[in-house]
Every structure is written in C-alpha cells, then in structure tokens.
Short mmCIF file of C-alpha atoms in Angstrom, two decimals:
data_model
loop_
_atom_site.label_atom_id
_atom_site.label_comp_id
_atom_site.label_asym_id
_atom_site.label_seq_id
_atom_site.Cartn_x
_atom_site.Cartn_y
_atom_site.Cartn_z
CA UNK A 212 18.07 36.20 3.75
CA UNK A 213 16.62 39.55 3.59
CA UNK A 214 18.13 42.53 4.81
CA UNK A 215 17.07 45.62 5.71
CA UNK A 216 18.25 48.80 3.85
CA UNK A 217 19.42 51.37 5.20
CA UNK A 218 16.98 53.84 4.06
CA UNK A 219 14.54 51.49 5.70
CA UNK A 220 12.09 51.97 2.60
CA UNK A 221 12.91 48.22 2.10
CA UNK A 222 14.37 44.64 2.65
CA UNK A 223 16.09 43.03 -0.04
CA UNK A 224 18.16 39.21 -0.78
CA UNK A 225 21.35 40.39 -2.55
CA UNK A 226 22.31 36.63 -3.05
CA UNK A 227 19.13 35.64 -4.81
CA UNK A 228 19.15 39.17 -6.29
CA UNK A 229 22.41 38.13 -7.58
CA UNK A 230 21.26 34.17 -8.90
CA UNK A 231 18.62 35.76 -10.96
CA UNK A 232 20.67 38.28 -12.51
CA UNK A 233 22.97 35.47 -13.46
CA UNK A 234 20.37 32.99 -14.95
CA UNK A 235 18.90 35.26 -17.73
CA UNK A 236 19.78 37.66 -20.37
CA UNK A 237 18.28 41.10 -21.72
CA UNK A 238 18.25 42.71 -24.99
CA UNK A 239 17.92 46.33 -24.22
CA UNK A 240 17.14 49.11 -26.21
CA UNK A 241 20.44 50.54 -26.58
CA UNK A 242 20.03 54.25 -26.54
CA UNK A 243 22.23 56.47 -27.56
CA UNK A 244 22.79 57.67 -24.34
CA UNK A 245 23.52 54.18 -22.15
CA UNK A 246 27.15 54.35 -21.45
CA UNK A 247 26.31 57.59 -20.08
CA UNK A 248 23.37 57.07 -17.93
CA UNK A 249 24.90 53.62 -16.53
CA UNK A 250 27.81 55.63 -15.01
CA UNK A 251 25.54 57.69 -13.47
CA UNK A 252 23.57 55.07 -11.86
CA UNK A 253 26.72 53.01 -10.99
CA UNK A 254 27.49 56.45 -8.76
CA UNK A 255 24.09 57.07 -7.64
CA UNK A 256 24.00 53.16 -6.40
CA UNK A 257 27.24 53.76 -4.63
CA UNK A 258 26.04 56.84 -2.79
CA UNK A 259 22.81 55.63 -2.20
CA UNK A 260 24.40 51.97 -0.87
CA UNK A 261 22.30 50.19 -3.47
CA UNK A 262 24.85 47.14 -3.63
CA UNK A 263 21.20 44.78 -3.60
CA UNK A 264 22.68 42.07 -5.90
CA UNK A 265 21.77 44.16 -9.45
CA UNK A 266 23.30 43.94 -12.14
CA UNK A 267 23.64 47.71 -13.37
CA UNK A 268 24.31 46.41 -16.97
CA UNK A 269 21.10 44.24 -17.23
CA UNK A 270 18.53 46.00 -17.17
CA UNK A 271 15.10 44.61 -17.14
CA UNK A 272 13.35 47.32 -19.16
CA UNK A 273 15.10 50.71 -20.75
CA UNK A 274 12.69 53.49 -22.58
CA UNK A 275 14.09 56.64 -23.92
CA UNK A 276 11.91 59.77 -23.71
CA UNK A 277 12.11 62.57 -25.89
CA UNK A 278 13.63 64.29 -22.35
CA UNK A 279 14.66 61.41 -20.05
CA UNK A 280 16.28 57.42 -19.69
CA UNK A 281 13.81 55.23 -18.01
CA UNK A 282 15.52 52.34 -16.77
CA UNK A 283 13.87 49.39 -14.61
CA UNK A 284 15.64 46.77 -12.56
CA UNK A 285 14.01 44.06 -10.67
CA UNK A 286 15.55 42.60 -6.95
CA UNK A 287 14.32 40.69 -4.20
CA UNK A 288 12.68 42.23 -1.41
CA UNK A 289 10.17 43.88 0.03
CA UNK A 290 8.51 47.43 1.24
CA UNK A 291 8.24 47.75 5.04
CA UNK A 292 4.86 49.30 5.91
CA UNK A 293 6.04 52.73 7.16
CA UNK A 294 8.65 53.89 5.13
CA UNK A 295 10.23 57.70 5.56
CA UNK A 296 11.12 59.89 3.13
CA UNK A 297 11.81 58.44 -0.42
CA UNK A 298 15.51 58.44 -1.65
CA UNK A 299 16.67 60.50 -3.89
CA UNK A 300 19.59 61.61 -5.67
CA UNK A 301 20.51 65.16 -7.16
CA UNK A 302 21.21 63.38 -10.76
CA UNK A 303 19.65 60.75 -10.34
CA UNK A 304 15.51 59.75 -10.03
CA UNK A 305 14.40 56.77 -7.65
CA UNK A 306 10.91 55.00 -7.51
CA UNK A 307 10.81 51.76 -5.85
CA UNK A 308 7.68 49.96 -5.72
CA UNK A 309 6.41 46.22 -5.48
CA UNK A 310 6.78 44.29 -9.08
CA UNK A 311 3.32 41.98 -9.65
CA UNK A 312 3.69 40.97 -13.06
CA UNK A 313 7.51 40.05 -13.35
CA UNK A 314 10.29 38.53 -12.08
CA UNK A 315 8.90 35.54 -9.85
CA UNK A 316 10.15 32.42 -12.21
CA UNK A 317 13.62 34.40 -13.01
CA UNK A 318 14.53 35.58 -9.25
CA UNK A 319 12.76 32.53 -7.79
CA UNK A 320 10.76 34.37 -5.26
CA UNK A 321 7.42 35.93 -4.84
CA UNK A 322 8.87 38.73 -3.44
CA UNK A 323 9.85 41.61 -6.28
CA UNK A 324 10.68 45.24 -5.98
CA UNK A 325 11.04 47.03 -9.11
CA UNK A 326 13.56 50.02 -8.75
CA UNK A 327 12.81 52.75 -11.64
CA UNK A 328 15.70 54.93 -12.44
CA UNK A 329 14.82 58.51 -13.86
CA UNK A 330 17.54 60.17 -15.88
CA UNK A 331 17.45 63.65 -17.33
CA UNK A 332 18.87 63.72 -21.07
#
C-alpha cells in the first residue's frame, strides 16, 4: 500500500520495500570510509523520516570518488507530479528519481525510486 511521504516528493510501499530487501544480497564495494558514511545516513534517514522499508546496510550500488561516497538504494514508490522543494540534509546529499532499469524482478513491482545519497569525504 503506498504511502505518501511527508515531504510529498513521493509515495512509497515500506512492506514490499522491506520483502525485496530481504530476498537478495549485495556485494558492495567496501570503501574505506562505509562504517562512517552509513552512520551518517542512518541519522540523515531518521531526520529526514526515511523509515521506507531500506535496508541502510544493502546498498544497491556504492562508488567512491576521489571527493565523495555515492551510495544508491532502490524502494517502492513513486514521484507525485508536483513536488516542492527537494530534501536535503546539511551532511547529507539527496536525489530521488524514478529507477527504469532495476529493481522490478527483486522488489516485485514496476514501480522503483532510486534514492542517491551524496557524501562528502
């Protein structure tokens, strides 16, 4: 059942958020940085009330930048048409946006957001 956030950028399914997350694994990167930069985005979730069903320790894609942690995680849900201002966070970087490629057979739906996490080194 989707549910609108309360940034009302969005709509998101924690429960099938939360199935998918549960039904496949992810071999990250690893950086040097990660126990660092997951803490941060465990507190940037919490202030931001992103409790959308994701697990913060799966990623589904991590890059490290000579300067920044790009991390990507995938959820259910999808953009409303007139969103306000974007969220963002004073250590942490936001960009939500809707996921074409990935995600469908794993979350078993068609709708995918991908949520890009920015993190200064």
């Amino acid at each position: 059942m989707m549910i609108q956030h309360k940034s009302k950028l969005f709509e998101y399914d924690k429960q099938l958020t939360e199935k998918g997350y549960a039904s496949y694994s992810t071999t990250g990167i690893n950086p040097s940085g990660r126990s660092k930069y997951i803490k941060l985005i465990k507190t940037a979730f919490k202030q931001e009330d992103f409790d959308l069903g994701i697990d913060v320790d799966k990623p589904w894609e991590e890059i490290e930048m000579q300067d920044y942690f790009q991390i990507e995680y995938l959820f259910v849900g999808k953009l409303l048409e007139n969103p306000p201002n974007p969220i963002s966070n004073d250590k942490v970087g936001f960009n939500i946006y809707q996921e074409d490629k990935f995600g469908k057979q794993e979350f078993q739906s068609q709708n995918i957001l991908n949520l890009t996490v920015i993190i200064d080194k």
